[in-house]
XYZ file of C-alpha atoms in Angstrom:
715
model
C 285.420 151.464 52.355
C 288.380 151.800 54.734
C 290.541 148.630 54.772
C 290.088 148.148 58.498
C 286.307 147.842 57.986
C 286.469 145.305 55.195
C 286.676 142.344 57.557
C 283.485 143.388 59.292
C 281.272 142.901 56.239
C 279.387 139.624 56.416
C 278.794 137.369 53.448
C 275.639 135.853 54.930
C 272.623 137.962 55.881
C 272.414 138.595 59.589
C 273.156 141.385 62.044
C 276.743 141.242 60.700
C 275.336 142.931 57.605
C 275.193 146.166 59.593
C 278.631 146.019 61.216
C 280.593 148.158 58.798
C 277.917 150.848 58.542
C 277.673 151.121 62.330
C 281.434 151.317 62.802
C 281.736 153.933 60.075
C 278.963 156.218 61.367
C 280.459 156.100 64.876
C 283.750 157.319 63.430
C 282.176 159.909 61.124
C 280.034 161.503 63.846
C 282.551 161.283 66.695
C 280.167 159.144 68.763
C 281.480 157.037 71.613
C 278.728 154.407 71.543
C 276.664 153.070 68.652
C 273.603 150.829 69.005
C 271.444 149.213 66.316
C 267.986 147.965 67.258
C 265.877 145.646 65.104
C 262.185 144.819 65.329
C 261.224 141.308 66.362
C 259.040 139.417 63.837
C 255.988 140.108 66.029
C 256.740 143.870 65.849
C 256.167 144.101 69.603
C 259.776 144.618 70.690
C 262.972 146.323 69.575
C 266.054 144.283 70.474
C 269.634 145.442 70.514
C 271.286 143.660 67.578
C 274.718 145.279 67.162
C 276.690 147.578 69.483
C 280.057 149.272 69.510
C 281.833 151.106 72.326
C 279.888 149.444 75.144
C 280.488 146.356 77.274
C 278.196 143.362 77.463
C 277.487 144.185 81.106
C 276.384 147.707 80.358
C 274.512 146.856 77.169
C 271.871 144.862 79.085
C 270.456 148.219 80.180
C 269.825 149.075 76.549
C 268.965 145.561 75.408
C 265.213 145.760 74.788
C 262.788 148.559 73.985
C 259.014 148.269 73.866
C 257.804 150.321 70.861
C 254.954 151.854 72.870
C 257.237 152.940 75.735
C 258.443 156.453 76.419
C 262.098 156.316 75.396
C 264.268 157.946 72.720
C 264.486 154.775 70.605
C 260.779 153.976 70.880
C 259.757 157.542 70.054
C 262.120 157.636 67.082
C 260.586 154.465 65.647
C 256.986 155.247 66.513
C 257.072 158.826 65.241
C 259.628 158.226 62.454
C 261.805 161.152 63.492
C 265.192 161.823 65.024
C 265.219 162.275 68.807
C 268.126 164.364 70.107
C 269.068 164.822 73.781
C 271.834 167.361 74.423
C 272.782 166.160 77.909
C 271.575 165.038 81.319
C 269.254 167.995 81.933
C 267.592 167.383 78.584
C 267.179 163.702 79.477
C 265.659 164.517 82.880
C 263.054 166.760 81.262
C 262.125 164.443 78.411
C 262.803 160.946 79.727
C 262.966 160.879 83.549
C 263.057 157.060 83.666
C 266.165 156.938 81.503
C 267.746 159.675 83.626
C 267.022 157.643 86.764
C 268.677 154.496 85.433
C 271.617 156.280 83.781
C 272.290 159.438 85.825
C 275.251 160.519 83.707
C 275.891 163.433 81.389
C 275.942 162.297 77.771
C 274.259 163.532 74.557
C 272.206 160.925 72.714
C 270.399 160.698 69.395
C 268.052 158.040 68.042
C 266.706 157.812 64.500
C 264.527 155.263 62.683
C 266.007 152.785 60.218
C 263.448 152.696 57.424
C 262.992 152.064 53.739
C 259.861 153.364 52.082
C 257.004 152.891 54.534
C 258.670 150.024 56.415
C 260.489 150.723 59.666
C 263.057 148.054 60.489
C 264.499 149.422 63.711
C 266.576 152.310 65.022
C 270.138 153.630 65.172
C 271.137 155.188 68.485
C 274.374 157.125 68.999
C 275.875 158.400 72.265
C 278.562 161.075 72.553
C 280.986 161.833 75.399
C 279.837 164.167 78.150
C 280.678 167.756 77.306
C 279.851 167.253 73.629
C 277.512 170.088 72.540
C 274.884 167.578 71.434
C 274.406 169.328 68.115
C 275.141 168.124 64.591
C 277.123 169.926 61.987
C 276.088 169.308 58.396
C 278.675 166.580 57.831
C 277.681 164.606 60.941
C 273.959 164.903 60.183
C 274.496 163.676 56.635
C 276.596 160.778 57.933
C 273.867 159.836 60.431
C 271.074 159.989 57.878
C 273.195 158.184 55.327
C 273.873 155.351 57.777
C 270.159 154.971 58.547
C 269.321 154.948 54.834
C 272.042 152.407 54.054
C 270.942 150.098 56.860
C 267.343 150.399 55.654
C 268.340 149.399 52.123
C 270.401 146.456 53.357
C 267.568 145.200 55.551
C 264.991 145.622 52.789
C 267.178 143.787 50.292
C 267.712 140.906 52.710
C 263.954 140.661 53.334
C 263.197 140.721 49.600
C 265.728 137.910 49.127
C 263.792 135.815 51.618
C 266.440 136.093 54.342
C 265.222 138.858 56.686
C 267.692 140.036 59.321
C 266.318 139.293 62.780
C 267.690 140.481 66.130
C 269.907 137.810 67.733
C 269.370 136.419 71.210
C 272.547 138.233 72.311
C 273.729 141.461 70.680
C 276.939 141.555 68.693
C 279.483 143.805 70.409
C 282.014 145.117 67.900
C 285.560 146.135 68.797
C 286.415 149.797 68.649
C 288.638 150.389 65.624
C 291.939 151.907 66.715
C 293.365 154.788 64.775
C 296.904 153.604 65.498
C 298.558 150.275 66.174
C 301.703 149.848 68.253
C 304.726 147.671 67.612
C 305.976 145.329 70.361
C 308.849 147.739 71.022
C 306.428 150.633 71.502
C 304.265 148.540 73.832
C 307.301 147.629 75.941
C 308.396 151.266 76.045
C 304.913 152.304 77.184
C 304.994 149.696 79.969
C 308.427 150.916 81.080
C 307.153 154.479 81.049
C 304.219 153.580 83.285
C 306.496 151.706 85.715
C 308.735 154.763 86.171
C 305.946 156.937 87.555
C 305.663 157.030 91.347
C 301.893 156.512 91.128
C 300.270 153.191 90.353
C 298.553 152.624 86.999
C 296.268 149.953 85.665
C 294.089 149.544 82.591
C 290.544 148.123 82.460
C 288.837 146.912 79.306
C 285.200 147.677 78.444
C 284.022 144.863 80.734
C 286.054 146.140 83.678
C 288.783 143.463 83.534
C 292.374 144.421 84.295
C 294.510 144.187 81.156
C 297.617 145.938 82.501
C 298.879 146.816 85.968
C 302.150 148.279 87.189
C 304.136 146.856 90.090
C 303.441 150.046 92.052
C 299.673 149.697 91.563
C 299.781 146.022 92.560
C 301.681 146.893 95.734
C 299.162 149.612 96.595
C 296.314 147.163 96.044
C 298.024 144.494 98.124
C 298.081 141.865 95.382
C 300.427 140.288 92.837
C 300.449 141.361 89.196
C 299.676 137.846 87.787
C 296.710 137.506 90.144
C 295.257 140.843 89.054
C 295.519 140.390 85.287
C 292.271 139.253 83.664
C 290.142 139.899 86.756
C 287.778 142.655 87.787
C 289.198 144.697 90.697
C 286.089 144.243 92.869
C 286.131 140.504 92.169
C 289.624 139.875 93.538
C 289.662 142.615 96.173
C 286.501 142.496 98.345
C 287.189 145.933 99.794
C 286.676 147.395 96.291
C 283.220 145.806 96.027
C 281.647 149.178 96.548
C 278.643 150.506 94.581
C 280.167 153.964 94.324
C 283.488 152.605 93.015
C 281.659 150.652 90.314
C 279.462 153.669 89.665
C 282.545 155.774 88.895
C 283.774 153.158 86.429
C 280.315 152.849 84.878
C 279.873 156.629 84.641
C 283.289 157.030 83.042
C 282.505 154.382 80.421
C 279.136 155.836 79.429
C 279.892 159.552 79.641
C 283.584 159.181 78.637
C 284.429 161.743 81.320
C 287.064 161.348 84.052
C 285.915 160.374 87.537
C 287.375 159.806 90.989
C 286.645 157.369 93.814
C 288.280 156.759 97.170
C 288.268 153.446 99.049
C 289.699 152.022 102.258
C 292.127 149.144 101.887
C 291.925 147.339 105.240
C 292.936 148.007 107.822
C 293.744 151.686 107.427
C 295.134 152.451 103.952
C 293.105 154.964 101.946
C 293.568 154.960 98.169
C 292.362 157.341 95.482
C 291.445 156.068 92.008
C 291.261 158.400 89.014
C 289.394 157.068 85.958
C 290.356 158.235 82.445
C 288.164 156.537 79.789
C 288.222 156.197 76.033
C 286.572 153.871 73.525
C 288.698 150.858 74.449
C 288.500 150.974 78.239
C 289.583 152.981 81.274
C 293.051 153.950 82.482
C 293.158 154.167 86.269
C 295.680 156.145 88.314
C 296.097 154.791 91.862
C 297.598 156.968 94.600
C 297.575 156.989 98.391
C 294.944 159.378 99.747
C 296.763 162.217 101.598
C 294.768 161.970 104.842
C 291.819 160.013 106.153
C 289.860 163.266 106.291
C 290.516 163.902 102.595
C 289.328 160.418 101.857
C 285.889 160.847 103.380
C 283.990 160.689 100.099
C 280.642 158.929 99.718
C 282.554 155.885 98.445
C 284.481 155.580 101.701
C 281.346 155.671 103.794
C 279.672 152.662 102.189
C 280.445 149.187 103.508
C 281.873 146.562 101.208
C 280.316 143.126 100.822
C 280.995 139.861 99.039
C 278.455 140.299 96.225
C 280.176 141.187 92.911
C 278.769 143.859 90.612
C 276.529 145.223 93.335
C 276.228 148.633 91.684
C 275.176 147.035 88.427
C 272.547 145.005 90.301
C 271.238 148.162 91.945
C 271.029 149.947 88.616
C 269.145 147.050 87.137
C 266.833 147.086 90.137
C 266.031 150.703 89.261
C 265.711 149.736 85.622
C 263.296 146.916 86.425
C 261.263 149.138 88.749
C 260.890 151.800 86.084
C 260.252 149.376 83.238
C 257.659 147.346 85.144
C 255.526 150.458 85.375
C 255.112 150.243 81.592
C 254.307 146.513 81.482
C 250.687 146.161 80.444
C 249.454 142.582 80.705
C 250.514 139.561 82.717
C 252.549 138.146 79.845
C 254.473 141.438 79.588
C 255.445 141.130 83.252
C 256.451 137.476 82.854
C 258.623 138.156 79.800
C 260.280 141.191 81.362
C 261.042 139.473 84.665
C 262.405 136.360 82.973
C 264.657 138.341 80.650
C 266.010 140.621 83.364
C 266.625 137.888 85.932
C 268.387 135.589 83.465
C 270.479 138.225 81.713
C 271.377 140.511 84.601
C 271.297 138.705 87.933
C 273.035 135.467 86.972
C 269.888 133.396 87.449
C 269.662 130.201 85.399
C 265.901 129.655 85.652
C 262.873 131.574 86.891
C 259.243 130.664 87.521
C 256.315 132.813 88.663
C 253.526 131.158 90.637
C 250.250 132.629 91.910
C 247.431 131.351 94.106
C 244.274 130.544 92.148
C 241.276 128.716 93.609
C 243.244 127.416 96.555
C 246.127 126.084 94.474
C 249.548 127.387 93.496
C 249.766 127.566 89.728
C 252.650 128.471 87.422
C 251.767 131.449 85.237
C 255.143 131.704 83.496
C 258.602 130.209 83.538
C 261.880 130.112 81.672
C 264.871 127.816 82.045
C 263.262 125.253 84.373
C 263.162 121.571 83.391
C 259.719 120.290 82.466
C 259.943 117.700 85.270
C 260.123 120.500 87.822
C 257.289 122.391 86.165
C 255.083 119.291 86.210
C 255.908 118.685 89.857
C 254.546 122.072 90.934
C 251.627 122.491 88.530
C 248.412 123.219 90.445
C 249.870 122.354 93.852
C 247.333 122.474 96.706
C 248.362 124.777 99.519
C 248.615 121.918 102.024
C 251.643 120.441 100.220
C 254.947 121.023 101.974
C 257.387 122.429 99.454
C 259.457 125.589 99.264
C 257.212 127.484 96.848
C 254.078 126.774 98.920
C 255.808 127.491 102.234
C 256.827 130.945 100.977
C 253.198 131.742 100.109
C 251.855 130.507 103.439
C 254.437 132.282 105.602
C 255.537 135.253 103.512
C 259.147 134.391 104.460
C 261.687 133.958 101.621
C 263.820 130.859 101.374
C 267.450 130.872 100.194
C 269.362 127.638 99.573
C 273.035 128.076 98.708
C 273.306 124.518 97.384
C 271.009 121.692 96.447
C 271.805 119.710 99.601
C 270.326 122.484 101.743
C 267.155 122.417 99.674
C 266.733 118.633 99.668
C 267.462 118.384 103.380
C 264.397 120.514 104.161
C 262.238 119.608 101.144
C 263.352 116.113 100.046
C 260.584 115.821 97.456
C 261.810 118.742 95.331
C 262.481 117.763 91.725
C 265.971 118.933 90.691
C 267.091 118.666 87.055
C 269.619 120.255 84.674
C 272.275 120.534 87.409
C 270.384 123.185 89.314
C 272.660 123.841 92.295
C 271.147 126.744 94.271
C 267.642 128.087 94.781
C 265.778 131.141 96.036
C 262.042 131.240 96.725
C 260.615 134.735 97.168
C 257.114 135.743 98.273
C 255.021 137.913 95.975
C 253.267 140.205 98.437
C 250.546 142.737 97.600
C 248.311 144.599 100.043
C 250.207 142.988 102.899
C 249.494 139.367 101.931
C 251.397 136.797 99.841
C 249.629 136.043 96.559
C 252.292 133.853 94.984
C 255.986 133.138 94.799
C 258.953 133.486 92.481
C 261.328 130.531 92.174
C 264.900 131.240 91.047
C 267.476 128.562 90.283
C 271.235 128.807 89.694
C 273.529 126.432 87.827
C 276.215 126.460 90.537
C 276.303 126.831 94.333
C 275.460 130.399 95.224
C 275.946 131.909 98.681
C 273.415 134.702 99.115
C 274.862 137.755 100.842
C 272.639 139.994 102.938
C 272.813 142.672 100.248
C 271.802 140.305 97.475
C 268.924 138.924 99.527
C 267.647 142.447 100.040
C 267.816 143.173 96.304
C 266.003 139.937 95.398
C 263.284 140.515 98.000
C 262.822 144.052 96.661
C 262.532 142.710 93.127
C 259.884 140.234 94.258
C 257.896 143.120 95.754
C 258.089 145.044 92.490
C 257.033 141.967 90.528
C 254.061 141.371 92.831
C 252.804 144.921 92.375
C 253.277 144.722 88.602
C 251.391 141.422 88.461
C 248.506 142.888 90.443
C 248.234 145.776 87.974
C 248.618 143.437 85.027
C 245.886 141.063 86.185
C 243.515 143.999 86.620
C 244.405 145.106 83.099
C 243.841 141.577 81.772
C 240.373 141.538 83.314
C 239.545 144.902 81.724
C 241.084 143.727 78.469
C 238.889 140.620 78.433
C 235.816 142.753 79.091
C 236.826 145.143 76.319
C 237.258 142.355 73.798
C 233.860 140.938 74.721
C 232.205 144.351 74.359
C 233.960 145.010 71.041
C 232.872 141.625 69.706
C 229.261 142.391 70.633
C 229.333 145.716 68.799
C 230.900 144.402 65.578
C 229.123 141.958 63.239
C 229.397 138.390 64.477
C 229.415 137.160 60.888
C 229.212 138.753 57.464
C 226.312 137.766 55.215
C 226.897 135.363 52.341
C 225.984 137.397 49.278
C 226.040 135.675 45.846
C 228.395 137.400 43.457
C 230.432 138.989 46.240
C 233.426 137.763 48.246
C 233.879 139.702 51.483
C 236.563 139.800 54.197
C 236.816 142.059 57.233
C 239.402 142.585 59.950
C 239.555 144.589 63.149
C 242.881 145.163 64.912
C 242.983 147.131 68.179
C 245.615 149.743 68.878
C 248.844 148.817 70.683
C 247.902 151.001 73.646
C 244.922 151.245 75.958
C 242.458 148.463 76.735
C 241.948 147.437 73.108
C 238.539 149.024 72.601
C 237.723 151.831 70.262
C 235.270 153.306 67.843
C 236.214 151.674 64.528
C 233.448 149.634 62.887
C 232.435 147.983 59.627
C 229.255 146.387 58.338
C 227.822 144.555 55.335
C 224.034 144.799 54.894
C 222.017 142.674 52.460
C 219.342 144.913 50.868
C 217.801 142.580 48.261
C 218.915 139.844 45.898
C 221.110 142.169 43.822
C 222.139 145.006 46.122
C 223.906 145.391 49.437
C 225.292 148.168 51.565
C 228.820 148.312 52.979
C 229.925 150.745 55.670
C 233.060 151.588 57.586
C 233.583 154.267 60.209
C 235.692 155.591 63.021
C 234.384 157.271 66.168
C 236.811 159.580 67.931
C 238.452 158.110 71.027
C 239.601 154.786 72.519
C 237.301 154.117 75.430
C 233.936 152.719 76.396
C 232.176 155.948 75.369
C 233.648 155.728 71.872
C 232.615 152.094 71.594
C 229.080 152.842 72.768
C 228.726 155.682 70.267
C 230.128 153.421 67.574
C 227.244 151.059 68.289
C 224.786 153.965 67.889
C 226.285 155.054 64.558
C 226.379 151.525 63.192
C 222.748 151.009 64.205
C 221.761 154.280 62.527
C 223.511 153.299 59.297
C 221.915 149.854 59.322
C 218.458 151.303 60.072
C 218.595 153.721 57.117
C 220.366 151.398 54.663
C 218.403 151.173 51.435
C 218.159 154.924 51.073
C 220.760 156.677 48.936
C 224.245 156.855 50.475
C 223.923 160.629 50.877
C 220.678 160.190 52.804
C 222.118 157.386 54.984
C 224.942 159.663 56.089
C 222.682 162.712 56.495
C 220.304 160.824 58.818
C 223.177 159.324 60.809
C 224.670 162.811 61.126
C 221.414 164.289 62.487
C 221.191 161.486 65.033
C 224.739 162.173 66.217
C 224.050 165.900 66.489
C 220.905 165.208 68.534
C 222.769 162.847 70.866
C 225.458 165.520 71.399
C 228.002 163.034 72.796
C 230.941 165.414 72.491
C 232.560 163.043 69.982
C 232.789 163.111 66.207
C 232.804 160.258 63.725
C 233.896 159.611 60.168
C 231.976 157.191 57.978
C 231.928 155.889 54.407
C 228.852 154.177 53.019
C 228.531 152.489 49.629
C 225.593 150.760 47.971
C 226.706 147.992 45.618
C 224.523 146.992 42.679
C 225.749 143.546 41.712
C 223.414 143.371 38.694
C 224.595 146.627 37.104
C 228.136 146.283 38.498
C 228.188 149.763 39.976
C 228.622 151.308 43.403
C 227.281 154.584 44.791
C 229.608 155.968 47.458
C 229.414 158.862 49.938
C 231.875 159.836 52.632
C 231.736 161.816 55.862
C 235.346 162.860 56.389
C 236.580 159.286 55.935
C 239.781 158.153 54.158
C 239.085 157.435 50.465
C 238.647 153.809 49.400
C 241.059 152.027 47.109
C 239.757 150.296 43.988
C 241.644 147.489 42.268
C 240.456 147.047 38.702
C 240.152 143.600 37.106
C 243.420 144.175 35.214
C 245.291 144.588 38.534
C 245.785 148.353 38.412
C 244.681 150.322 41.455
C 243.592 153.857 42.280
C 242.669 155.863 45.346
C 239.130 157.053 44.555
C 238.897 160.882 44.584
C 235.521 161.269 46.325
C 234.051 164.712 47.073
C 234.346 165.031 50.854
C 231.529 165.605 53.282
C 231.948 166.861 56.858
C 232.387 164.564 59.828
C 229.257 163.231 61.475
C 228.119 165.262 64.463
C 229.265 168.716 63.322
C 226.531 170.364 61.240
C 222.896 169.133 61.371
C 222.284 170.419 57.832
C 225.417 168.891 56.285
C 225.147 167.343 52.821
C 227.079 164.347 51.570
C 227.628 164.104 47.791
C 227.277 160.685 46.166
C 229.648 159.350 43.509
C 228.892 156.418 41.215
C 231.755 154.169 40.171
C 232.001 151.101 37.948
C 232.502 147.838 39.809
C 232.959 145.129 37.152
C 233.538 141.436 37.944
C 237.064 140.983 39.282
C 237.179 144.416 40.932
C 238.158 144.750 44.595
C 236.964 147.677 46.727
C 239.027 148.228 49.887
C 237.504 150.274 52.716
C 239.635 151.043 55.775
C 240.059 153.344 58.752
C 243.016 155.699 59.074
C 244.877 153.379 61.444
C 245.802 151.264 58.407
C 247.631 154.089 56.637
C 248.491 156.664 59.297
C 252.267 156.725 59.783
C 254.008 159.502 61.753
C 255.911 161.808 59.449
C 254.286 160.441 56.266
C 251.599 162.309 54.337
C 248.226 160.500 54.366
C 247.908 160.765 50.589
C 251.324 159.125 50.212
C 250.340 156.388 52.662
C 247.099 155.739 50.771
C 249.071 155.543 47.518
C 251.439 153.057 49.171
C 248.440 150.957 50.229
C 247.147 151.029 46.651
C 250.548 149.930 45.354
C 250.618 147.008 47.802
C 247.100 146.019 46.735
C 248.236 146.056 43.103
C 251.163 143.744 43.880
C 248.903 141.117 45.444
C 248.241 138.149 43.202
C 244.914 138.097 41.331
C 244.171 134.617 42.683
C 244.532 135.601 46.343
C 241.432 135.154 48.456
C 240.047 138.170 50.281
C 241.089 136.620 53.598
C 244.674 136.249 52.367
C 244.607 139.769 50.939
C 243.323 141.212 54.224
C 246.114 139.469 56.124
C 248.658 140.821 53.635
C 247.432 144.409 53.999
C 247.510 144.237 57.796
C 250.991 142.749 57.708
C 252.174 145.538 55.424
C 250.786 148.140 57.821
C 252.488 146.553 60.826
C 255.820 146.407 59.028
C 255.573 150.073 58.067
C 255.534 151.412 61.642
C 254.102 150.642 65.093
C 250.402 151.470 65.002
C 248.842 153.710 67.637
C 245.291 153.609 66.331
C 242.688 150.907 65.748
C 242.431 149.405 62.285
C 239.238 148.322 60.554
C 239.447 146.837 57.064
C 236.640 145.704 54.749
C 237.356 144.120 51.351
C 234.684 143.376 48.746
C 235.445 141.401 45.580
C 232.875 141.273 42.790
C 233.025 137.702 41.506
C 230.240 137.718 38.883
C 226.467 137.934 38.498
C 224.502 137.616 41.732
C 222.835 134.432 40.601
C 226.207 132.733 40.275
C 227.710 131.038 43.309
C 230.742 132.775 44.805
C 234.089 131.633 43.436
């Protein structure tokens, strides 16, 4: 390991564990930006954990990725493959939302961080604009090696009981310099810069001035001490221009030079040339030759008092695009809260909607509980800011708490909240709720900022309307699914049974997976599992037909049960196919007769703890051939044996062979303790599947454990 990386290795498990590997792969591949994402414990979000070559302001754009979204990182994790974009045109074609938010030319690659069948996150690298966007052998090996090393480190930490979780705020590593300068060299460089007739200044990754020449300060109309440590647009209002900030932002991300022109009042035009590298941006400042030459788009936009206006506008685009992918109401709440708190300087946010004539809080973050209690279920005849916004549709902005209390003296103010904004949530031309924002210091709202906040409220209102419609459909889907699956499994002496159904991460959570346990007599029972093609109401309805057919013919041989169900499906001609596995268990003889119609093979755990994937002779899917035959196989099922039936959603992982995935499932079943209950074992198998990769298909799981003779009570 290079000496300069040694200090980055952490002794304690945490995101620091990945620092040295990230820094090294950035150097080895020539990347300008490196980003490591880790899965949250719920596996529903990828959070940026460690970054290098990017500022904290810019990294909020990349901070969170929903695994089901359409983005390079999400696709890399979901499909377990490397995603490579060679430049802006490639991005526009493949990921138009990303191209809208970051309209710069830069190659990008994203690859999963995995070990075995478990996907921990992703490694994303960005190269300067103009890079060919292709890997040579050395760079590809370095990239893959970094992903493999991170996967091993994360797996080892998890096995040691200290899993590495994404932090609330990402770690931003310094760019390692290839050369250090002595104080004499630094002084000589400063003297060199002062001798040039043009002005020069240096900005760090966050846009703060770290060096400025006397000439540049004179051109800017400020003193050197006042400029150092500030952002140019913060100290000089006439530089608060979206295009000026856009040039800086574009230079930092694409690592390509850029130019902007601005008017220093009253009539001095200045040209700024940006020259970026991994540590910041060098800026050359010169007088523009003529006013006509200075008429660039930057010069035509008015300046205003709101800092970081361009960044706010980009995040407005980002929120607009991301909200289109929010599914349920909670998704919208979480997204809005995170964006408003991390990007727009808001200290607290609450979303309120009108329900049954009252204003109710549906989500909040950062507000004191006293305030939340004061506005819970407020009738619409109460006079407060949140209600007034709903009744009038007119936003309310209060630059300090005195303004708020003067108009609404009953407002509860806690935690030093010092400024407020109340925005109407308007859909179909009528207010349906409000969004309450609070700041921890007095906050004058410029006209531009008010416009941005009102626009955000409109986007949030539309997203909430879509989300509430989805929630209603989701509730209906869950109810329908529950009606089609067994409400309870029969209690069969000599057999311990557990079943689970987990909907896919996309759609309205309804599909065609089913399972069933059918008592036949005192010593025999039938067990079935199947999967109807599709994820919609039609698939669910057909699933009900297939399950009914299996139940109606149970008691016949497994081959006959499947043959009759197949003929029914052919006669119905629904345009959908189904897989099914049916087994008849004889608890007196300790055997099982099994037949399959194109279904994944079951896994058998023997009493000694060894497991095997049963090699059953396959039969065709149901609904294909009316004369299809389904061979039956008899297997031994002694006391202590566990038979695991499942649908392909449990083992299907992009880029991994199904046989290998089934073998991995068998290995996990073998590692489970012999004393584990079937409920605990089912939870363990589902957890293993979720850790392996985001699942895009429904999962049905049915476990049967032979505990002894049928006349003995279950253990």
